[in-house]
PDB file of C-alpha atoms in Angstrom:
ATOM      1  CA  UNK A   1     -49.232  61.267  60.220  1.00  0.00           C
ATOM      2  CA  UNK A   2     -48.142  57.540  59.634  1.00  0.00           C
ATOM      3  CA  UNK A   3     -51.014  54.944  59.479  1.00  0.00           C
ATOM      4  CA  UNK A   4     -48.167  52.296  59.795  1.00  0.00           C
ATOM      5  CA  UNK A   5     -48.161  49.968  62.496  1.00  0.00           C
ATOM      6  CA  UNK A   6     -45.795  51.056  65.195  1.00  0.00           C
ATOM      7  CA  UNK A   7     -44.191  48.569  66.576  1.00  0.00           C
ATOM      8  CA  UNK A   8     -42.606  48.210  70.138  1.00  0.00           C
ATOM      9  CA  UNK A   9     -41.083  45.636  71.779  1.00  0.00           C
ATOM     10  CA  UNK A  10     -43.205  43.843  73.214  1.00  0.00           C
ATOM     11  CA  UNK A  11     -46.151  44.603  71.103  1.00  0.00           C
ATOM     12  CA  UNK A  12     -47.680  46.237  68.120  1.00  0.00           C
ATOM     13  CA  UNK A  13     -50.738  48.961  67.380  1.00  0.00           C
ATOM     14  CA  UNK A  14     -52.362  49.359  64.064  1.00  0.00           C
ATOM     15  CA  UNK A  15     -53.248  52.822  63.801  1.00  0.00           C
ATOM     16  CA  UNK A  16     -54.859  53.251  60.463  1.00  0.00           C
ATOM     17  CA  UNK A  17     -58.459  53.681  61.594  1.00  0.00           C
ATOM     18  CA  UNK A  18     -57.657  55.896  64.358  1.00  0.00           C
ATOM     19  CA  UNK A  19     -57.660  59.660  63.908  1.00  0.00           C
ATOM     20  CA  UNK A  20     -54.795  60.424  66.527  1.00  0.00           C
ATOM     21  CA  UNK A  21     -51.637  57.985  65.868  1.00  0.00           C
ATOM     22  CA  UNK A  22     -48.883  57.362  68.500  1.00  0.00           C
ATOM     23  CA  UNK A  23     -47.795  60.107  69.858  1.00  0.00           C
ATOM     24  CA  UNK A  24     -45.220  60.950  72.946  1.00  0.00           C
ATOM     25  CA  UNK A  25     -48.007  61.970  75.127  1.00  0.00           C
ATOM     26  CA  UNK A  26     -49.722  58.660  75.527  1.00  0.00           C
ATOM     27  CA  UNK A  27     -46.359  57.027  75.615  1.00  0.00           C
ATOM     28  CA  UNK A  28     -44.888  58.522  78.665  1.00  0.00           C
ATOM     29  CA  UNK A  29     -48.282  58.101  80.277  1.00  0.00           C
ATOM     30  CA  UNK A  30     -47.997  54.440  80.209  1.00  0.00           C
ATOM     31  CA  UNK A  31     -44.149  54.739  81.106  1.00  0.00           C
ATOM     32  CA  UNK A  32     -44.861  57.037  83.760  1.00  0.00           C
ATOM     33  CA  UNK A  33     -47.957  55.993  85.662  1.00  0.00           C
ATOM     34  CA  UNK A  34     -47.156  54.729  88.899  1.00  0.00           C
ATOM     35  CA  UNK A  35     -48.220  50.979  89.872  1.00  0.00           C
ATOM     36  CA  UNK A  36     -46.556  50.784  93.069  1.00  0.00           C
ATOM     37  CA  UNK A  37     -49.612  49.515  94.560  1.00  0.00           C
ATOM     38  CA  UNK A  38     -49.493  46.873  92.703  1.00  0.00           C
ATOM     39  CA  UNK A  39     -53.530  47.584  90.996  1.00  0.00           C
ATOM     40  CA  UNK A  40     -55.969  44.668  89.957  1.00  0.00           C
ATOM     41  CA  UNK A  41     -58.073  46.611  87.791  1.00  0.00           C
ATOM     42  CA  UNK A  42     -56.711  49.473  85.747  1.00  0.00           C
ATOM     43  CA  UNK A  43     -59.013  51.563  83.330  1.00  0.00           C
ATOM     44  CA  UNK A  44     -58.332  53.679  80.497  1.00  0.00           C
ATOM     45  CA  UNK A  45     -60.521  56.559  79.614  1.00  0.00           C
ATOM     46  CA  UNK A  46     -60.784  57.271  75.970  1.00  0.00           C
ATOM     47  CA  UNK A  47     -58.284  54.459  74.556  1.00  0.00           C
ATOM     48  CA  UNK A  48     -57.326  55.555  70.825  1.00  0.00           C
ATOM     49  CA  UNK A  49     -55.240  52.743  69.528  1.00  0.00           C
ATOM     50  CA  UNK A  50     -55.196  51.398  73.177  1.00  0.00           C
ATOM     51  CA  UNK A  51     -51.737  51.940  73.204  1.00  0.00           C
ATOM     52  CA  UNK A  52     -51.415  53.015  77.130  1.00  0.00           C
ATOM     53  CA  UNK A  53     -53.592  49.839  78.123  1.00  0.00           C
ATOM     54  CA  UNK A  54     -51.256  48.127  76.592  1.00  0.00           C
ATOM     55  CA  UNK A  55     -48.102  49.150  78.087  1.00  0.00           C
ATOM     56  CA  UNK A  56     -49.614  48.800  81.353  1.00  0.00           C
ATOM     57  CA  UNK A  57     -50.133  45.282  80.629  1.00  0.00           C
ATOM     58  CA  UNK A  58     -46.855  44.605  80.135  1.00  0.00           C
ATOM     59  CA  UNK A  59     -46.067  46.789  83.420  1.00  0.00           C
ATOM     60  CA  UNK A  60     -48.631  44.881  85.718  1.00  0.00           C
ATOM     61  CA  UNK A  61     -50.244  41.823  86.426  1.00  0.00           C
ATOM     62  CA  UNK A  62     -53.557  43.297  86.952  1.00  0.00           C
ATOM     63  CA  UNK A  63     -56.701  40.751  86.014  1.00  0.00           C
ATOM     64  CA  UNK A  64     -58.866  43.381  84.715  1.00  0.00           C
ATOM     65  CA  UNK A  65     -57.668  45.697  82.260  1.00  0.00           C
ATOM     66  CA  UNK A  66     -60.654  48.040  80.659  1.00  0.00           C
ATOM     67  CA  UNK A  67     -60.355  50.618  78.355  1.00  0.00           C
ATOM     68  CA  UNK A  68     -62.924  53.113  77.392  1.00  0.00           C
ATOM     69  CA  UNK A  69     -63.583  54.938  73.723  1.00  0.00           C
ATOM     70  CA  UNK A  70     -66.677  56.378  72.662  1.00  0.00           C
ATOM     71  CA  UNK A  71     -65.393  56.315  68.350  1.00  0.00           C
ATOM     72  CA  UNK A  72     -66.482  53.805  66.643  1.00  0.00           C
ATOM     73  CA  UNK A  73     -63.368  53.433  64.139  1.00  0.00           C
ATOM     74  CA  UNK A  74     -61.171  53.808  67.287  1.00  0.00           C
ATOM     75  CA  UNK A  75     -62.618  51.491  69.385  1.00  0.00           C
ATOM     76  CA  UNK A  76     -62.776  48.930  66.959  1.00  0.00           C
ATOM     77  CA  UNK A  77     -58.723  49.455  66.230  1.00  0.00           C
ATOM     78  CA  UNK A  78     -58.600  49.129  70.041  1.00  0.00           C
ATOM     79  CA  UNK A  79     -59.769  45.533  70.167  1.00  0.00           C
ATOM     80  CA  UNK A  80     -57.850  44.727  67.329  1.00  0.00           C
ATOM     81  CA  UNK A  81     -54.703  45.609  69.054  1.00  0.00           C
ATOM     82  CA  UNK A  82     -55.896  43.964  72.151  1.00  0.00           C
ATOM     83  CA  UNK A  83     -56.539  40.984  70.234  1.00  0.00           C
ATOM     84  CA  UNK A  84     -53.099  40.734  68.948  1.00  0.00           C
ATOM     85  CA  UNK A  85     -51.419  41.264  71.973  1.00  0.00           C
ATOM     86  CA  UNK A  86     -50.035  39.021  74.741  1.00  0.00           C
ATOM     87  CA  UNK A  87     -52.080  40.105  76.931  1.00  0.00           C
ATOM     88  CA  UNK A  88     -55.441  39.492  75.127  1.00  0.00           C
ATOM     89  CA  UNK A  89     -57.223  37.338  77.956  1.00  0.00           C
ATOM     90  CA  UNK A  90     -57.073  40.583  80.196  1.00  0.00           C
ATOM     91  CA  UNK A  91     -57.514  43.863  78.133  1.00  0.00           C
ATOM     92  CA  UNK A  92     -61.333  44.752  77.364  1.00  0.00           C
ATOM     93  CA  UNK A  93     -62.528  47.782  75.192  1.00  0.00           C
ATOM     94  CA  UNK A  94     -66.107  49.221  75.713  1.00  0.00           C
ATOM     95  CA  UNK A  95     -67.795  51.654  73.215  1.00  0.00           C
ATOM     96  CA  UNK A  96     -69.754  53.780  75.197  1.00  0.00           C
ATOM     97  CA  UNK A  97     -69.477  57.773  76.485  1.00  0.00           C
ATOM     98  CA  UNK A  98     -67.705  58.339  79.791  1.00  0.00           C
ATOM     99  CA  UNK A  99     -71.241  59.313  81.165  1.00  0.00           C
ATOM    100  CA  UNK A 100     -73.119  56.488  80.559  1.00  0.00           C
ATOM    101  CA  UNK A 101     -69.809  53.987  81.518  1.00  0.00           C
ATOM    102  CA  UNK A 102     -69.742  55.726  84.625  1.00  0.00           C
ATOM    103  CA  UNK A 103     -74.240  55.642  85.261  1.00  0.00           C
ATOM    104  CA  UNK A 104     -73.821  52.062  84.931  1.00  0.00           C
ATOM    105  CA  UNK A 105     -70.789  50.204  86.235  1.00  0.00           C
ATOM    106  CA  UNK A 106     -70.715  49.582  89.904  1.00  0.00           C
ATOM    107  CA  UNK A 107     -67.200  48.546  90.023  1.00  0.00           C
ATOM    108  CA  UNK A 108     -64.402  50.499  90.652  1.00  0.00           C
ATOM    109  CA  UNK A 109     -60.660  50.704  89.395  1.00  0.00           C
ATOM    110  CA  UNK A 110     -57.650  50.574  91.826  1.00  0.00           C
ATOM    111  CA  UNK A 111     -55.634  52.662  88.297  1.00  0.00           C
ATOM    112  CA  UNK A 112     -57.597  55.362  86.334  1.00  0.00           C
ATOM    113  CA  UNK A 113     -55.165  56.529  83.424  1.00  0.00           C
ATOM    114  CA  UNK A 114     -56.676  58.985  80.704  1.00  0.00           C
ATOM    115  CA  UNK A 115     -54.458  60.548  77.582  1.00  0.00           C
ATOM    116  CA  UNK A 116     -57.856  63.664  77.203  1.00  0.00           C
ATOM    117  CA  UNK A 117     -58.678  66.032  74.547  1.00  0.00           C
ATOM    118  CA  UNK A 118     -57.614  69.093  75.399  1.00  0.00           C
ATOM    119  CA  UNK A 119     -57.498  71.434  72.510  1.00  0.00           C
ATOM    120  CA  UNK A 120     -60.143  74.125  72.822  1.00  0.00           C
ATOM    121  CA  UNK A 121     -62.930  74.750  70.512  1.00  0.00           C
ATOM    122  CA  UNK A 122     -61.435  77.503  68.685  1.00  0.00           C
ATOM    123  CA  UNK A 123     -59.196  75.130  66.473  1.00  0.00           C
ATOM    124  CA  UNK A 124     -61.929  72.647  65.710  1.00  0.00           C
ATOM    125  CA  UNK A 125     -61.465  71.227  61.887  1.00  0.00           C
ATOM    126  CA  UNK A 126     -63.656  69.907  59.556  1.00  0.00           C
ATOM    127  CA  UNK A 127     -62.675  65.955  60.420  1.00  0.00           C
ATOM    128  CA  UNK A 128     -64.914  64.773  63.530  1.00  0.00           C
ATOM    129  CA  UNK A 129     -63.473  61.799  64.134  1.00  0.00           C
ATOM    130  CA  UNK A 130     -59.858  64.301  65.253  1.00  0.00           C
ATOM    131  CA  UNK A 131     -62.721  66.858  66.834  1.00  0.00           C
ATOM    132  CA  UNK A 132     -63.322  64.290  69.154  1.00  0.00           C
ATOM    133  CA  UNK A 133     -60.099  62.525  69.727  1.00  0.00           C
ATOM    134  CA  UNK A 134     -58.457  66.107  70.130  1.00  0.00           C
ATOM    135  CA  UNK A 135     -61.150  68.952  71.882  1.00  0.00           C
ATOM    136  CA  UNK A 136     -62.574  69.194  74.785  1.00  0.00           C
ATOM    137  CA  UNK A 137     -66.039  69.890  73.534  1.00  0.00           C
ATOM    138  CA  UNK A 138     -66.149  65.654  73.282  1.00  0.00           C
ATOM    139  CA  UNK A 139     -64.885  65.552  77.436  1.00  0.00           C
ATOM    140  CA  UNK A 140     -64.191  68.342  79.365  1.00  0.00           C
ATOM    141  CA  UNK A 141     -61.522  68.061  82.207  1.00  0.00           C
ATOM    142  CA  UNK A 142     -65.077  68.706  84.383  1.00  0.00           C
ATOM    143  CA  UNK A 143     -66.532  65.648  83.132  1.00  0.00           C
ATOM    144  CA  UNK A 144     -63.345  63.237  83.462  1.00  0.00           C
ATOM    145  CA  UNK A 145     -62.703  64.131  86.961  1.00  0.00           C
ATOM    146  CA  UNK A 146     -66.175  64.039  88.314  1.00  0.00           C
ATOM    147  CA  UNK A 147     -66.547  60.290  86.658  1.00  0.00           C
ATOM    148  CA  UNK A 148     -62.959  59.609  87.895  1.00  0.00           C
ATOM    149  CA  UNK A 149     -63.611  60.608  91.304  1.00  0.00           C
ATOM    150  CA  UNK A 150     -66.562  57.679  91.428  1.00  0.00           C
ATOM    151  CA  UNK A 151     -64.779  55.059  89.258  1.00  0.00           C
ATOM    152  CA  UNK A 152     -61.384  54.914  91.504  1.00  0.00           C
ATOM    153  CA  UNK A 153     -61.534  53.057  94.756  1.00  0.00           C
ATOM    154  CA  UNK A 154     -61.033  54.380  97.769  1.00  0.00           C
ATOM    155  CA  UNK A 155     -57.076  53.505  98.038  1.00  0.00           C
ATOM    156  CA  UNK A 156     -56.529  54.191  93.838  1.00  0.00           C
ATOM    157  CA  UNK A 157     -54.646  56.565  91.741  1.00  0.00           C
ATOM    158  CA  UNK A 158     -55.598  58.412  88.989  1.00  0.00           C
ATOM    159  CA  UNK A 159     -52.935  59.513  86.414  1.00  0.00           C
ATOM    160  CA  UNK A 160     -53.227  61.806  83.576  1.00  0.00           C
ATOM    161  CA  UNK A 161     -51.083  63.819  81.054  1.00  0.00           C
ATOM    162  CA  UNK A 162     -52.446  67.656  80.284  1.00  0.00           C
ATOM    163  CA  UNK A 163     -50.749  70.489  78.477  1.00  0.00           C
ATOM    164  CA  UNK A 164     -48.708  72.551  81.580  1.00  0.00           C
ATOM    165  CA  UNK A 165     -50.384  75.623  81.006  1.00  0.00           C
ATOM    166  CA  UNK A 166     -53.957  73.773  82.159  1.00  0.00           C
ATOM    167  CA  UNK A 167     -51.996  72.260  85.102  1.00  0.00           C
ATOM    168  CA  UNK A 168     -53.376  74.440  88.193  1.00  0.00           C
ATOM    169  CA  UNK A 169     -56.697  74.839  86.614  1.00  0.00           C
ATOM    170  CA  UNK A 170     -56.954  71.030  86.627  1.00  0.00           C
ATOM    171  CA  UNK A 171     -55.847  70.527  89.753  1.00  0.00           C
ATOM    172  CA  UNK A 172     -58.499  73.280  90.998  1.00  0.00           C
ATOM    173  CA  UNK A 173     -61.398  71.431  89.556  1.00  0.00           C
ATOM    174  CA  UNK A 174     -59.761  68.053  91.286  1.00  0.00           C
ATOM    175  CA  UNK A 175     -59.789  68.978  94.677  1.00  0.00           C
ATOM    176  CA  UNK A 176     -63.276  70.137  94.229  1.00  0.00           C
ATOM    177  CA  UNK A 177     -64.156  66.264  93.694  1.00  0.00           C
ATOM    178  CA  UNK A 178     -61.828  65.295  96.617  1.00  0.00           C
ATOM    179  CA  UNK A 179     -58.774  64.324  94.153  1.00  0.00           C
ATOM    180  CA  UNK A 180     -55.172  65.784  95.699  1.00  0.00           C
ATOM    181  CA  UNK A 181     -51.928  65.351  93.367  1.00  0.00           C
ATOM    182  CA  UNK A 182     -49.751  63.054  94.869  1.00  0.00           C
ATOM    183  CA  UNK A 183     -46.768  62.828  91.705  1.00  0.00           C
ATOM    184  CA  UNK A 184     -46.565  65.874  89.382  1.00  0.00           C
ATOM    185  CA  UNK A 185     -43.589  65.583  86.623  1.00  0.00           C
ATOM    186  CA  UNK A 186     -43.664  68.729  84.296  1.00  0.00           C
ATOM    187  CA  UNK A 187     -42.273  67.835  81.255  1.00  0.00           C
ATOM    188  CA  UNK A 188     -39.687  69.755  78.220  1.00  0.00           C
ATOM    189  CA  UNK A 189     -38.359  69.446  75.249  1.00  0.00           C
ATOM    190  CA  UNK A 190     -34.902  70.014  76.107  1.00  0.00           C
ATOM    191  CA  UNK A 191     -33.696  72.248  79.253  1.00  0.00           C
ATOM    192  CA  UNK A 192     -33.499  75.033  77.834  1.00  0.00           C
ATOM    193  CA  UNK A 193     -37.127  74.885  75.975  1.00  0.00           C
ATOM    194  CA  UNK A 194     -40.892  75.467  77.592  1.00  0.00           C
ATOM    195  CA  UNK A 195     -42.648  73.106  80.161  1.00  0.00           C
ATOM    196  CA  UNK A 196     -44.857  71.625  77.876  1.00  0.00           C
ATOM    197  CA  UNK A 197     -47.013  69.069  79.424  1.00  0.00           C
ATOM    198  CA  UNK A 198     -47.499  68.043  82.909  1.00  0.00           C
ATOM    199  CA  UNK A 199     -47.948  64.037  84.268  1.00  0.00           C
ATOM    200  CA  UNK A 200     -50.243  64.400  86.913  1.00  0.00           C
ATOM    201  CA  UNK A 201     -51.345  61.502  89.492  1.00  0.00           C
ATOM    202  CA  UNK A 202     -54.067  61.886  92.262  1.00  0.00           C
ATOM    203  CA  UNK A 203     -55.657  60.198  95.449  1.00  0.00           C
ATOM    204  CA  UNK A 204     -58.283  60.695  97.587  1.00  0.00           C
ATOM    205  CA  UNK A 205     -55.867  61.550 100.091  1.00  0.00           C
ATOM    206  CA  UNK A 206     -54.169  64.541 100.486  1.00  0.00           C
ATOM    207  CA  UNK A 207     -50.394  64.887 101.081  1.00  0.00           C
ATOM    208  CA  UNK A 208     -47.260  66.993  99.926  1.00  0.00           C
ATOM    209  CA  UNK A 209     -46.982  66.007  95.799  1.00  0.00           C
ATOM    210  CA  UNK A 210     -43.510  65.089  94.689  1.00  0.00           C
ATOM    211  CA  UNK A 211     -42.674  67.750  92.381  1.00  0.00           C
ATOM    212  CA  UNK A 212     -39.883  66.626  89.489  1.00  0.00           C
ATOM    213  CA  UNK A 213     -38.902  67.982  85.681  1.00  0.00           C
ATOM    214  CA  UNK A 214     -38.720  65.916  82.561  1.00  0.00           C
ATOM    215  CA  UNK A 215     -36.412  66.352  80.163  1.00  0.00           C
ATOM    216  CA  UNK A 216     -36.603  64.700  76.799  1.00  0.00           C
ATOM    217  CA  UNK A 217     -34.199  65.240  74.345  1.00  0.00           C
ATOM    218  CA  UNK A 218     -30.284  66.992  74.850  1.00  0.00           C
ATOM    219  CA  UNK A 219     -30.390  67.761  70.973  1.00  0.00           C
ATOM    220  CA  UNK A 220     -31.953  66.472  67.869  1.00  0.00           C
ATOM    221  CA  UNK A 221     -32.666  62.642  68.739  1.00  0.00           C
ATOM    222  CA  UNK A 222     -30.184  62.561  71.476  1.00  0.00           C
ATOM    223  CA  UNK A 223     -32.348  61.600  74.289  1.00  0.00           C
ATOM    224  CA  UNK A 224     -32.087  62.306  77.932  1.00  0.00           C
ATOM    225  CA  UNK A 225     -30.859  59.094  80.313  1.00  0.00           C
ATOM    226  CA  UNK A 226     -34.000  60.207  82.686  1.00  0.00           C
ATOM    227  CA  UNK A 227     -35.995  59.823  79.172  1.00  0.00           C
ATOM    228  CA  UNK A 228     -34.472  56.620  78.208  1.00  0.00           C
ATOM    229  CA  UNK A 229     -34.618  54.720  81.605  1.00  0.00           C
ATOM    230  CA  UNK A 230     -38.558  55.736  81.621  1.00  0.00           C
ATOM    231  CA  UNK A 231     -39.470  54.363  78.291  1.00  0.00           C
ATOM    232  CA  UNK A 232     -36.511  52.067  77.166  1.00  0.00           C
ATOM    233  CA  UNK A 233     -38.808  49.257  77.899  1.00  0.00           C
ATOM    234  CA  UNK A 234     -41.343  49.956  75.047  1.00  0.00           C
ATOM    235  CA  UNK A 235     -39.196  51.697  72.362  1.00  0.00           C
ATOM    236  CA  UNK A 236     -37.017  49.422  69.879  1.00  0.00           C
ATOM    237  CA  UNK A 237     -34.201  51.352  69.402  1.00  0.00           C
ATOM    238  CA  UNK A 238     -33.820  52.324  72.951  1.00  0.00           C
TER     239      UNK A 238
END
């Protein structure tokens, strides 16, 4: 993978010192994450590059923007890109574990977004840094929803973006915390490929989700209008 910056239009991440680089997942996350509500504190749970914090700066006008990554190499490439953004006076980075985040701030977040490891342990490599970025040995989905449920406020939403086939399980160990889907948006390659990952978002109140498909690409690098009109804002050459 590139260690290039990657540039988008309204900002740039340096991704050398981070073991995962840009990908699509994190991407549509910060396209796709709703912000109807309008939220005044947003946090991110397990940053990277920071790349979703920063799209949802240029989405919102929220005050506080927080993002949370327990690397060391990542976190510092993090405030870097924080630093060099616009949106520099808002966007803070803190290097800590969920756990301990969650034992000791008292505030809550009206927008809880999280990009989680989700690879199992069976496919572990020798590079730690990717271990942790990548496998949920570092933060299982048990973990992230049980801090999530006492980090959101009361009225908040909490978005996330899994692989499909851990969709119901998720959702299962959700509702156990009092977290109902309210958006789920299953996403594929092109129509005729597998559901590969599913954009989730949850409340604390429980209602009928709205239930909609994803389509990326119609062939090789031809994208999708649905595709374009969701992240046209970020990408240059769309």
């Amino acid at each position: 993978m590139s260690n290039k910056p990657f540039i988008f239009k309204e900002f740039t991440v340096n991704q050398d010192k981070c073991a995962m680089k840009i990908g699509t997942d994190g991407v549509l996350l910060g396209a796709w994450t709703p912000t109807h509500h309008e939220p005044n504190s947003i946090l991110d749970i397990g940053t990277g590059t920071g790349v979703i914090a920063l799209q949802l700066a240029q989405r919102t006008d929220a005050e506080t923007i927080d993002a949370l990554e327990i690397d060391d190499n990542a976190h510092e490439q993090a405030v870097e890109n924080f630093e060099n953004s616009h949106w520099g006076d808002r966007l803070f980075c803190y290097h800590a574990s969920l756990a301990l985040f969650t034992e000791e701030i008292d505030d809550t977040y009206d927008l809880i977004v999280s990009n989680p490891p989700f690879y199992t342990d069976d496919f572990e490599s020798d590079n730690e840094e990717r271990n942790r970025a990548r496998f949920t040995s570092s933060m299982s989905f048990e973990t992230l929803l049980l801090s999530v449920s006492q980090l959101l406020s009361q009225e908040g939403l909490f978005s996330v973006i899994i692989p499909f086939k851990e969709e119901q399980p998720f959702m299962a160990i959700a509702k156990k915390v009092n977290l109902h889907p309210t958006r789920i948006c299953r996403v594929k390659g092109h129509a005729a490929s597998a559901t590969k990952r599913s954009l989730l978002t949850f409340s604390f109140r429980e209602s009928e989700p709205e239930i909609t498909t994803l389509i990326i690409e119609t062939a090789r690098h031809q994208y999708t209008k649905d595709y374009v009109d969701l992240v046209q804002d970020f990408y240059l050459k769309m």
